[in-house]
CSV table of C-alpha atoms in Angstrom, one decimal:
chain,number,residue,atom,x,y,z
A,1,UNK,CA,152.0,-26.9,93.0
A,2,UNK,CA,149.4,-27.7,95.7
A,3,UNK,CA,150.3,-31.5,95.6
A,4,UNK,CA,154.0,-30.7,95.8
A,5,UNK,CA,153.5,-28.6,98.9
A,6,UNK,CA,151.4,-31.2,100.5
A,7,UNK,CA,154.0,-33.9,99.9
A,8,UNK,CA,156.7,-31.7,101.5
A,9,UNK,CA,154.6,-31.2,104.6
A,10,UNK,CA,154.1,-35.0,104.9
A,11,UNK,CA,157.8,-35.7,104.6
A,12,UNK,CA,158.6,-33.1,107.2
A,13,UNK,CA,156.2,-34.7,109.7
A,14,UNK,CA,157.7,-38.1,109.0
A,15,UNK,CA,161.2,-36.8,109.6
A,16,UNK,CA,160.2,-35.0,112.8
A,17,UNK,CA,158.6,-38.2,114.1
A,18,UNK,CA,161.8,-40.3,113.3
A,19,UNK,CA,164.1,-37.8,114.9
A,20,UNK,CA,161.8,-37.5,117.9
A,21,UNK,CA,161.6,-41.3,118.3
A,22,UNK,CA,165.4,-41.6,118.0
A,23,UNK,CA,165.8,-38.8,120.6
A,24,UNK,CA,163.3,-40.5,122.9
A,25,UNK,CA,165.1,-43.9,122.6
A,26,UNK,CA,168.7,-42.6,122.9
A,27,UNK,CA,170.4,-43.6,126.1
A,28,UNK,CA,171.2,-40.7,128.5
A,29,UNK,CA,174.9,-40.4,129.2
A,30,UNK,CA,175.4,-41.1,132.9
A,31,UNK,CA,177.4,-38.6,135.0
A,32,UNK,CA,180.6,-40.2,136.4
A,33,UNK,CA,180.4,-40.9,140.1
A,34,UNK,CA,184.1,-39.8,140.6
A,35,UNK,CA,186.9,-37.9,138.9
A,36,UNK,CA,190.6,-37.5,139.2
A,37,UNK,CA,191.2,-34.2,140.9
A,38,UNK,CA,195.0,-34.5,140.7
A,39,UNK,CA,197.1,-34.9,138.7
A,40,UNK,CA,195.7,-33.1,135.7
A,41,UNK,CA,196.2,-35.4,132.8
A,42,UNK,CA,199.5,-34.6,131.0
A,43,UNK,CA,201.1,-32.9,134.0
A,44,UNK,CA,204.9,-32.9,134.1
A,45,UNK,CA,206.9,-33.7,137.3
A,46,UNK,CA,210.6,-33.5,138.0
A,47,UNK,CA,212.2,-36.6,139.5
A,48,UNK,CA,212.1,-36.2,143.3
A,49,UNK,CA,209.1,-33.9,143.2
A,50,UNK,CA,206.1,-35.0,145.3
A,51,UNK,CA,203.3,-36.6,143.3
A,52,UNK,CA,199.9,-36.5,145.1
A,53,UNK,CA,197.0,-38.4,143.5
A,54,UNK,CA,193.5,-37.3,144.6
A,55,UNK,CA,190.3,-39.2,143.6
A,56,UNK,CA,187.2,-37.2,144.3
A,57,UNK,CA,183.7,-38.7,144.8
A,58,UNK,CA,180.9,-36.5,143.4
A,59,UNK,CA,178.4,-37.7,146.0
A,60,UNK,CA,180.2,-38.9,149.2
A,61,UNK,CA,176.8,-39.8,150.7
A,62,UNK,CA,176.4,-42.6,148.1
A,63,UNK,CA,178.1,-45.6,149.7
A,64,UNK,CA,180.7,-47.4,147.5
A,65,UNK,CA,181.4,-51.1,147.4
A,66,UNK,CA,185.1,-50.5,146.9
A,67,UNK,CA,187.7,-48.4,145.2
A,68,UNK,CA,191.0,-49.4,143.7
A,69,UNK,CA,193.8,-47.0,142.6
A,70,UNK,CA,196.5,-48.1,140.2
A,71,UNK,CA,199.7,-46.5,139.2
A,72,UNK,CA,201.1,-47.7,135.9
A,73,UNK,CA,198.7,-50.7,136.1
A,74,UNK,CA,200.0,-51.7,139.6
A,75,UNK,CA,197.5,-51.5,142.5
A,76,UNK,CA,198.7,-48.9,145.0
A,77,UNK,CA,195.6,-48.5,147.1
A,78,UNK,CA,192.3,-50.2,147.9
A,79,UNK,CA,189.4,-49.3,150.2
A,80,UNK,CA,185.8,-50.2,151.0
A,81,UNK,CA,185.4,-46.9,152.9
A,82,UNK,CA,183.2,-44.2,151.5
A,83,UNK,CA,185.1,-40.8,151.6
A,84,UNK,CA,184.8,-37.6,149.8
A,85,UNK,CA,188.4,-37.7,148.7
A,86,UNK,CA,191.1,-40.4,148.4
A,87,UNK,CA,194.5,-38.7,148.5
A,88,UNK,CA,197.5,-41.0,147.8
A,89,UNK,CA,201.2,-40.0,147.8
A,90,UNK,CA,203.2,-41.7,145.1
A,91,UNK,CA,206.9,-42.3,145.8
A,92,UNK,CA,208.7,-42.0,142.5
A,93,UNK,CA,212.3,-41.5,143.5
A,94,UNK,CA,213.5,-44.7,142.0
A,95,UNK,CA,211.3,-44.7,138.9
A,96,UNK,CA,212.8,-44.4,135.4
A,97,UNK,CA,211.8,-41.2,133.5
A,98,UNK,CA,208.9,-41.3,131.1
A,99,UNK,CA,205.1,-41.5,130.9
A,100,UNK,CA,203.0,-43.0,133.6
A,101,UNK,CA,199.3,-43.6,134.1
A,102,UNK,CA,197.1,-43.1,137.2
A,103,UNK,CA,193.8,-45.0,137.1
A,104,UNK,CA,190.9,-45.6,139.5
A,105,UNK,CA,188.4,-48.5,139.5
A,106,UNK,CA,185.2,-47.6,141.4
A,107,UNK,CA,182.6,-50.3,142.3
A,108,UNK,CA,179.1,-49.2,143.3
A,109,UNK,CA,176.1,-51.5,143.5
A,110,UNK,CA,177.7,-54.0,141.2
A,111,UNK,CA,178.7,-51.5,138.5
A,112,UNK,CA,182.3,-50.6,137.7
A,113,UNK,CA,183.6,-47.1,136.7
A,114,UNK,CA,187.1,-46.4,135.6
A,115,UNK,CA,189.0,-43.3,134.6
A,116,UNK,CA,192.7,-42.6,133.8
A,117,UNK,CA,195.1,-39.6,133.8
A,118,UNK,CA,198.7,-39.5,132.5
A,119,UNK,CA,201.7,-37.8,133.8
A,120,UNK,CA,205.3,-37.4,132.7
A,121,UNK,CA,208.4,-37.8,134.9
A,122,UNK,CA,211.4,-35.6,133.8
A,123,UNK,CA,215.0,-35.3,134.9
A,124,UNK,CA,215.4,-33.3,138.1
A,125,UNK,CA,218.0,-30.8,136.7
A,126,UNK,CA,219.0,-29.3,133.3
A,127,UNK,CA,221.9,-31.1,131.6
A,128,UNK,CA,225.3,-29.7,132.5
A,129,UNK,CA,227.0,-28.1,129.5
A,130,UNK,CA,230.4,-29.1,128.2
A,131,UNK,CA,232.6,-28.1,125.3
A,132,UNK,CA,234.5,-30.5,123.1
A,133,UNK,CA,238.3,-29.8,122.8
A,134,UNK,CA,240.5,-31.4,120.1
A,135,UNK,CA,243.7,-33.0,121.4
A,136,UNK,CA,244.8,-34.6,118.2
A,137,UNK,CA,243.4,-35.5,114.8
A,138,UNK,CA,244.0,-38.5,112.5
A,139,UNK,CA,243.0,-39.2,108.9
A,140,UNK,CA,239.7,-40.9,108.2
A,141,UNK,CA,238.3,-42.3,104.9
A,142,UNK,CA,235.8,-40.0,103.3
A,143,UNK,CA,234.2,-43.1,101.8
A,144,UNK,CA,233.4,-44.4,105.3
A,145,UNK,CA,229.7,-43.7,106.1
A,146,UNK,CA,230.4,-44.2,109.8
A,147,UNK,CA,227.6,-45.9,111.8
A,148,UNK,CA,229.5,-47.7,114.5
A,149,UNK,CA,232.9,-46.9,116.1
A,150,UNK,CA,234.6,-49.1,118.7
A,151,UNK,CA,238.0,-49.7,120.3
A,152,UNK,CA,238.5,-53.2,121.6
A,153,UNK,CA,241.8,-54.3,123.1
A,154,UNK,CA,243.5,-51.4,121.5
A,155,UNK,CA,242.2,-52.1,118.0
A,156,UNK,CA,239.9,-49.6,116.1
A,157,UNK,CA,236.8,-51.2,114.6
A,158,UNK,CA,234.3,-49.4,112.4
A,159,UNK,CA,230.9,-50.3,110.9
A,160,UNK,CA,229.7,-48.4,107.9
A,161,UNK,CA,226.3,-48.0,106.2
A,162,UNK,CA,224.5,-47.6,102.9
A,163,UNK,CA,223.0,-50.5,100.9
A,164,UNK,CA,225.6,-52.2,98.8
A,165,UNK,CA,228.5,-50.3,100.5
A,166,UNK,CA,228.1,-51.4,104.2
A,167,UNK,CA,231.2,-52.8,105.8
A,168,UNK,CA,232.7,-54.0,109.0
A,169,UNK,CA,236.4,-53.2,109.2
A,170,UNK,CA,239.5,-52.7,111.3
A,171,UNK,CA,241.3,-49.4,110.7
A,172,UNK,CA,244.8,-48.0,111.4
A,173,UNK,CA,244.3,-44.9,113.5
A,174,UNK,CA,247.6,-43.4,112.4
A,175,UNK,CA,247.2,-43.7,108.6
A,176,UNK,CA,243.4,-44.0,108.4
A,177,UNK,CA,243.7,-47.0,106.1
A,178,UNK,CA,241.7,-50.2,106.3
A,179,UNK,CA,243.6,-53.2,107.7
A,180,UNK,CA,240.8,-55.7,107.4
A,181,UNK,CA,237.3,-55.5,105.8
A,182,UNK,CA,234.2,-57.5,105.5
A,183,UNK,CA,231.5,-56.5,103.1
A,184,UNK,CA,227.9,-56.9,104.1
A,185,UNK,CA,225.4,-58.5,101.7
A,186,UNK,CA,223.9,-56.0,99.4
A,187,UNK,CA,220.5,-56.0,101.1
A,188,UNK,CA,221.9,-54.8,104.4
A,189,UNK,CA,222.3,-51.2,105.5
A,190,UNK,CA,224.9,-51.4,108.3
A,191,UNK,CA,224.4,-49.6,111.5
A,192,UNK,CA,225.9,-49.5,115.0
A,193,UNK,CA,228.5,-52.0,116.3
A,194,UNK,CA,229.8,-53.1,119.6
A,195,UNK,CA,232.1,-56.0,120.9
A,196,UNK,CA,231.2,-58.1,123.9
A,197,UNK,CA,233.1,-61.2,125.0
A,198,UNK,CA,235.0,-61.4,121.8
A,199,UNK,CA,231.9,-61.3,119.6
A,200,UNK,CA,231.2,-58.4,117.3
A,201,UNK,CA,227.5,-57.3,117.0
A,202,UNK,CA,226.5,-55.2,114.0
A,203,UNK,CA,223.0,-53.8,113.6
A,204,UNK,CA,221.2,-53.1,110.4
A,205,UNK,CA,219.0,-50.1,109.7
A,206,UNK,CA,215.6,-51.4,108.5
A,207,UNK,CA,216.4,-55.1,107.9
A,208,UNK,CA,215.7,-55.7,111.7
A,209,UNK,CA,218.7,-58.0,111.8
A,210,UNK,CA,221.7,-58.0,114.1
A,211,UNK,CA,224.8,-59.8,112.5
A,212,UNK,CA,227.2,-61.5,114.9
A,213,UNK,CA,230.9,-62.3,114.1
A,214,UNK,CA,234.0,-63.6,115.8
A,215,UNK,CA,237.0,-61.3,115.9
A,216,UNK,CA,238.1,-62.7,112.5
A,217,UNK,CA,234.9,-61.4,110.9
A,218,UNK,CA,233.5,-64.9,110.5
A,219,UNK,CA,229.7,-64.8,110.9
A,220,UNK,CA,228.6,-66.9,113.8
A,221,UNK,CA,225.0,-65.9,114.4
A,222,UNK,CA,222.2,-63.4,113.7
A,223,UNK,CA,219.2,-62.1,115.6
A,224,UNK,CA,216.1,-60.3,114.7
A,225,UNK,CA,214.4,-57.3,116.4
A,226,UNK,CA,211.1,-55.4,116.0
A,227,UNK,CA,212.3,-51.9,115.5
A,228,UNK,CA,214.9,-50.0,113.5
A,229,UNK,CA,218.6,-50.4,114.4
A,230,UNK,CA,220.7,-47.3,115.0
A,231,UNK,CA,223.3,-47.3,117.7
A,232,UNK,CA,224.8,-50.1,119.8
A,233,UNK,CA,227.0,-50.4,122.9
A,234,UNK,CA,227.0,-52.6,126.1
A,235,UNK,CA,227.3,-52.4,129.9
A,236,UNK,CA,229.4,-55.6,130.3
A,237,UNK,CA,226.5,-58.0,130.3
A,238,UNK,CA,223.7,-56.5,128.2
A,239,UNK,CA,223.7,-54.9,124.7
A,240,UNK,CA,222.2,-51.4,124.6
A,241,UNK,CA,220.5,-50.4,121.4
A,242,UNK,CA,218.9,-47.2,120.1
A,243,UNK,CA,216.3,-47.0,117.3
A,244,UNK,CA,216.2,-43.2,116.5
A,245,UNK,CA,213.6,-42.4,119.2
A,246,UNK,CA,214.2,-41.5,122.8
A,247,UNK,CA,214.2,-45.2,123.7
A,248,UNK,CA,217.2,-47.4,124.7
A,249,UNK,CA,216.8,-51.2,124.7
A,250,UNK,CA,218.8,-53.4,127.1
A,251,UNK,CA,219.2,-56.7,125.4
A,252,UNK,CA,220.4,-60.2,126.3
A,253,UNK,CA,223.4,-60.8,124.0
A,254,UNK,CA,222.7,-64.6,123.8
A,255,UNK,CA,219.1,-64.5,122.8
A,256,UNK,CA,218.5,-60.8,121.8
A,257,UNK,CA,215.5,-60.6,124.0
A,258,UNK,CA,214.8,-57.2,125.5
A,259,UNK,CA,215.3,-57.2,129.3
A,260,UNK,CA,214.1,-53.6,129.7
A,261,UNK,CA,213.4,-50.4,127.8
A,262,UNK,CA,214.6,-47.0,129.0
A,263,UNK,CA,213.2,-43.6,127.9
A,264,UNK,CA,215.6,-40.7,127.7
A,265,UNK,CA,214.5,-37.2,129.0
A,266,UNK,CA,216.1,-34.0,130.1
A,267,UNK,CA,214.4,-31.7,132.5
A,268,UNK,CA,211.9,-30.5,129.8
A,269,UNK,CA,211.4,-32.9,127.0
A,270,UNK,CA,212.2,-36.4,125.6
A,271,UNK,CA,215.4,-36.5,123.7
A,272,UNK,CA,214.8,-38.2,120.4
A,273,UNK,CA,217.1,-39.2,117.5
A,274,UNK,CA,219.6,-41.1,119.7
A,275,UNK,CA,222.1,-42.5,117.3
A,276,UNK,CA,225.6,-44.0,117.8
A,277,UNK,CA,226.2,-45.1,121.4
A,278,UNK,CA,229.2,-45.7,123.7
A,279,UNK,CA,229.5,-46.6,127.3
A,280,UNK,CA,232.1,-44.4,129.0
A,281,UNK,CA,232.7,-44.6,132.8
A,282,UNK,CA,229.3,-46.0,133.5
A,283,UNK,CA,227.3,-43.5,131.5
A,284,UNK,CA,225.9,-43.8,128.0
A,285,UNK,CA,227.2,-41.3,125.5
A,286,UNK,CA,224.9,-40.8,122.5
A,287,UNK,CA,225.2,-38.9,119.2
A,288,UNK,CA,222.1,-37.0,118.3
A,289,UNK,CA,221.4,-37.5,114.7
A,290,UNK,CA,221.9,-34.3,112.6
A,291,UNK,CA,223.2,-32.3,115.5
A,292,UNK,CA,226.8,-31.7,116.6
A,293,UNK,CA,226.1,-32.7,120.2
A,294,UNK,CA,226.7,-35.7,122.5
A,295,UNK,CA,224.3,-36.5,125.3
A,296,UNK,CA,225.6,-38.2,128.5
A,297,UNK,CA,222.8,-40.4,129.8
A,298,UNK,CA,222.2,-42.1,133.2
A,299,UNK,CA,221.6,-45.8,132.4
A,300,UNK,CA,219.5,-46.3,135.5
A,301,UNK,CA,216.7,-43.8,135.0
A,302,UNK,CA,217.3,-42.2,131.5
A,303,UNK,CA,218.1,-38.7,132.7
A,304,UNK,CA,220.3,-36.6,130.4
A,305,UNK,CA,223.0,-35.5,132.8
A,306,UNK,CA,225.2,-33.5,130.4
A,307,UNK,CA,225.3,-32.2,126.8
A,308,UNK,CA,228.6,-31.8,125.0
A,309,UNK,CA,228.8,-29.1,122.2
A,310,UNK,CA,231.0,-30.5,119.4
A,311,UNK,CA,230.5,-27.8,116.9
A,312,UNK,CA,233.5,-26.6,114.9
A,313,UNK,CA,235.4,-30.0,114.8
A,314,UNK,CA,235.7,-29.7,111.0
A,315,UNK,CA,236.9,-26.5,109.5
A,316,UNK,CA,234.7,-25.0,106.7
A,317,UNK,CA,237.3,-25.9,104.0
A,318,UNK,CA,237.2,-29.5,105.1
A,319,UNK,CA,233.6,-30.0,104.1
A,320,UNK,CA,232.8,-31.5,100.7
A,321,UNK,CA,229.5,-32.5,99.0
A,322,UNK,CA,229.9,-36.0,100.5
A,323,UNK,CA,230.5,-34.8,104.1
A,324,UNK,CA,227.6,-36.0,106.2
A,325,UNK,CA,226.6,-35.7,109.9
A,326,UNK,CA,228.6,-36.0,113.1
A,327,UNK,CA,228.5,-39.7,114.2
A,328,UNK,CA,230.9,-42.0,115.9
A,329,UNK,CA,232.2,-42.3,119.5
A,330,UNK,CA,235.0,-44.7,120.5
A,331,UNK,CA,236.4,-45.1,124.0
A,332,UNK,CA,239.7,-46.6,124.9
A,333,UNK,CA,239.3,-47.7,128.5
A,334,UNK,CA,243.0,-48.6,128.8
A,335,UNK,CA,244.0,-45.0,128.3
A,336,UNK,CA,240.8,-43.2,129.2
A,337,UNK,CA,240.7,-41.7,125.7
A,338,UNK,CA,237.8,-40.6,123.6
A,339,UNK,CA,237.7,-40.4,119.8
A,340,UNK,CA,234.9,-39.0,117.6
A,341,UNK,CA,234.2,-38.7,113.9
A,342,UNK,CA,231.4,-38.4,111.3
A,343,UNK,CA,230.0,-40.0,108.2
A,344,UNK,CA,232.4,-39.5,105.3
A,345,UNK,CA,234.5,-37.1,107.5
A,346,UNK,CA,238.2,-36.7,106.6
A,347,UNK,CA,239.3,-36.8,110.2
A,348,UNK,CA,239.0,-38.7,113.5
A,349,UNK,CA,239.4,-36.5,116.5
A,350,UNK,CA,240.9,-37.4,119.9
A,351,UNK,CA,239.1,-35.1,122.3
A,352,UNK,CA,238.7,-34.0,125.9
A,353,UNK,CA,235.7,-32.2,127.3
A,354,UNK,CA,235.5,-29.1,129.5
A,355,UNK,CA,232.6,-28.0,131.7
A,356,UNK,CA,231.2,-24.6,130.7
A,357,UNK,CA,231.5,-21.9,133.4
């Protein structure tokens, strides 16, 4: 017993010595020489609201070599003057909505210190609320898992999904029957479609491939992309693609390179699950997956300007076990007419919208 006790004492002394040596040799964490007083990281601003950045020195008597302030990795201020505070007003009127970073780089006696805060820019106003009114209804195939819906030169085109069942087709709006069909290869899950300069573009879901056809459905090209494919439309010179997030991609139709990315926000939150898209009178209309609503989005800054309530299009007795979600917006610019439908829905609806009082 005595030997055991002595051994324990020796072990405790050794452990204390190791810990004490480690503590003695551990580097002391240096206190930062500055901090971001404003904005508090994560703060939300409305578009048009004044954004004031303030960098505070902890010891203004300690002369600095220089300070550099960056907004979203772009230098917006530099100085070699030592001051207690460095207030900077950021003009954000023209900025797209989304997440931004504020960062300072402080140089003192050859050492560099950096720190960063984030902020979020939201739409300036809540979306206006609209109701969807049915003008007329037409038959629609309950076997059509609608992913893309387009009117081009008065002809209705539809892209459908599901592996082994995906199609590109022309439909007769009056009878709902298929006039021309093209079956996608079995590995493809078809998604959104659009037509630009007599070329049909059809996304695929997780195959990361855009299929391109002429108006006779003859394949003429294909492109790859790095995300999922959901909805597709165009602005006359660029394709606009959604991927199920709150992002929209503006794409060169000849190379499929991304020209810019736009994030979609209302006045409170990012709006995710953007699905089928349609450009109508200069605004992007977007189905929201698994909701009976359409968002109207400003293509310049990503602000949700309006939200259309499309509940009640189908009557309860029209639903079957195969009836899936609301999806599909087609616009006839020649007649200024809007049509909507859903996946495996029995009807296509010609609609108007009415602003809520």
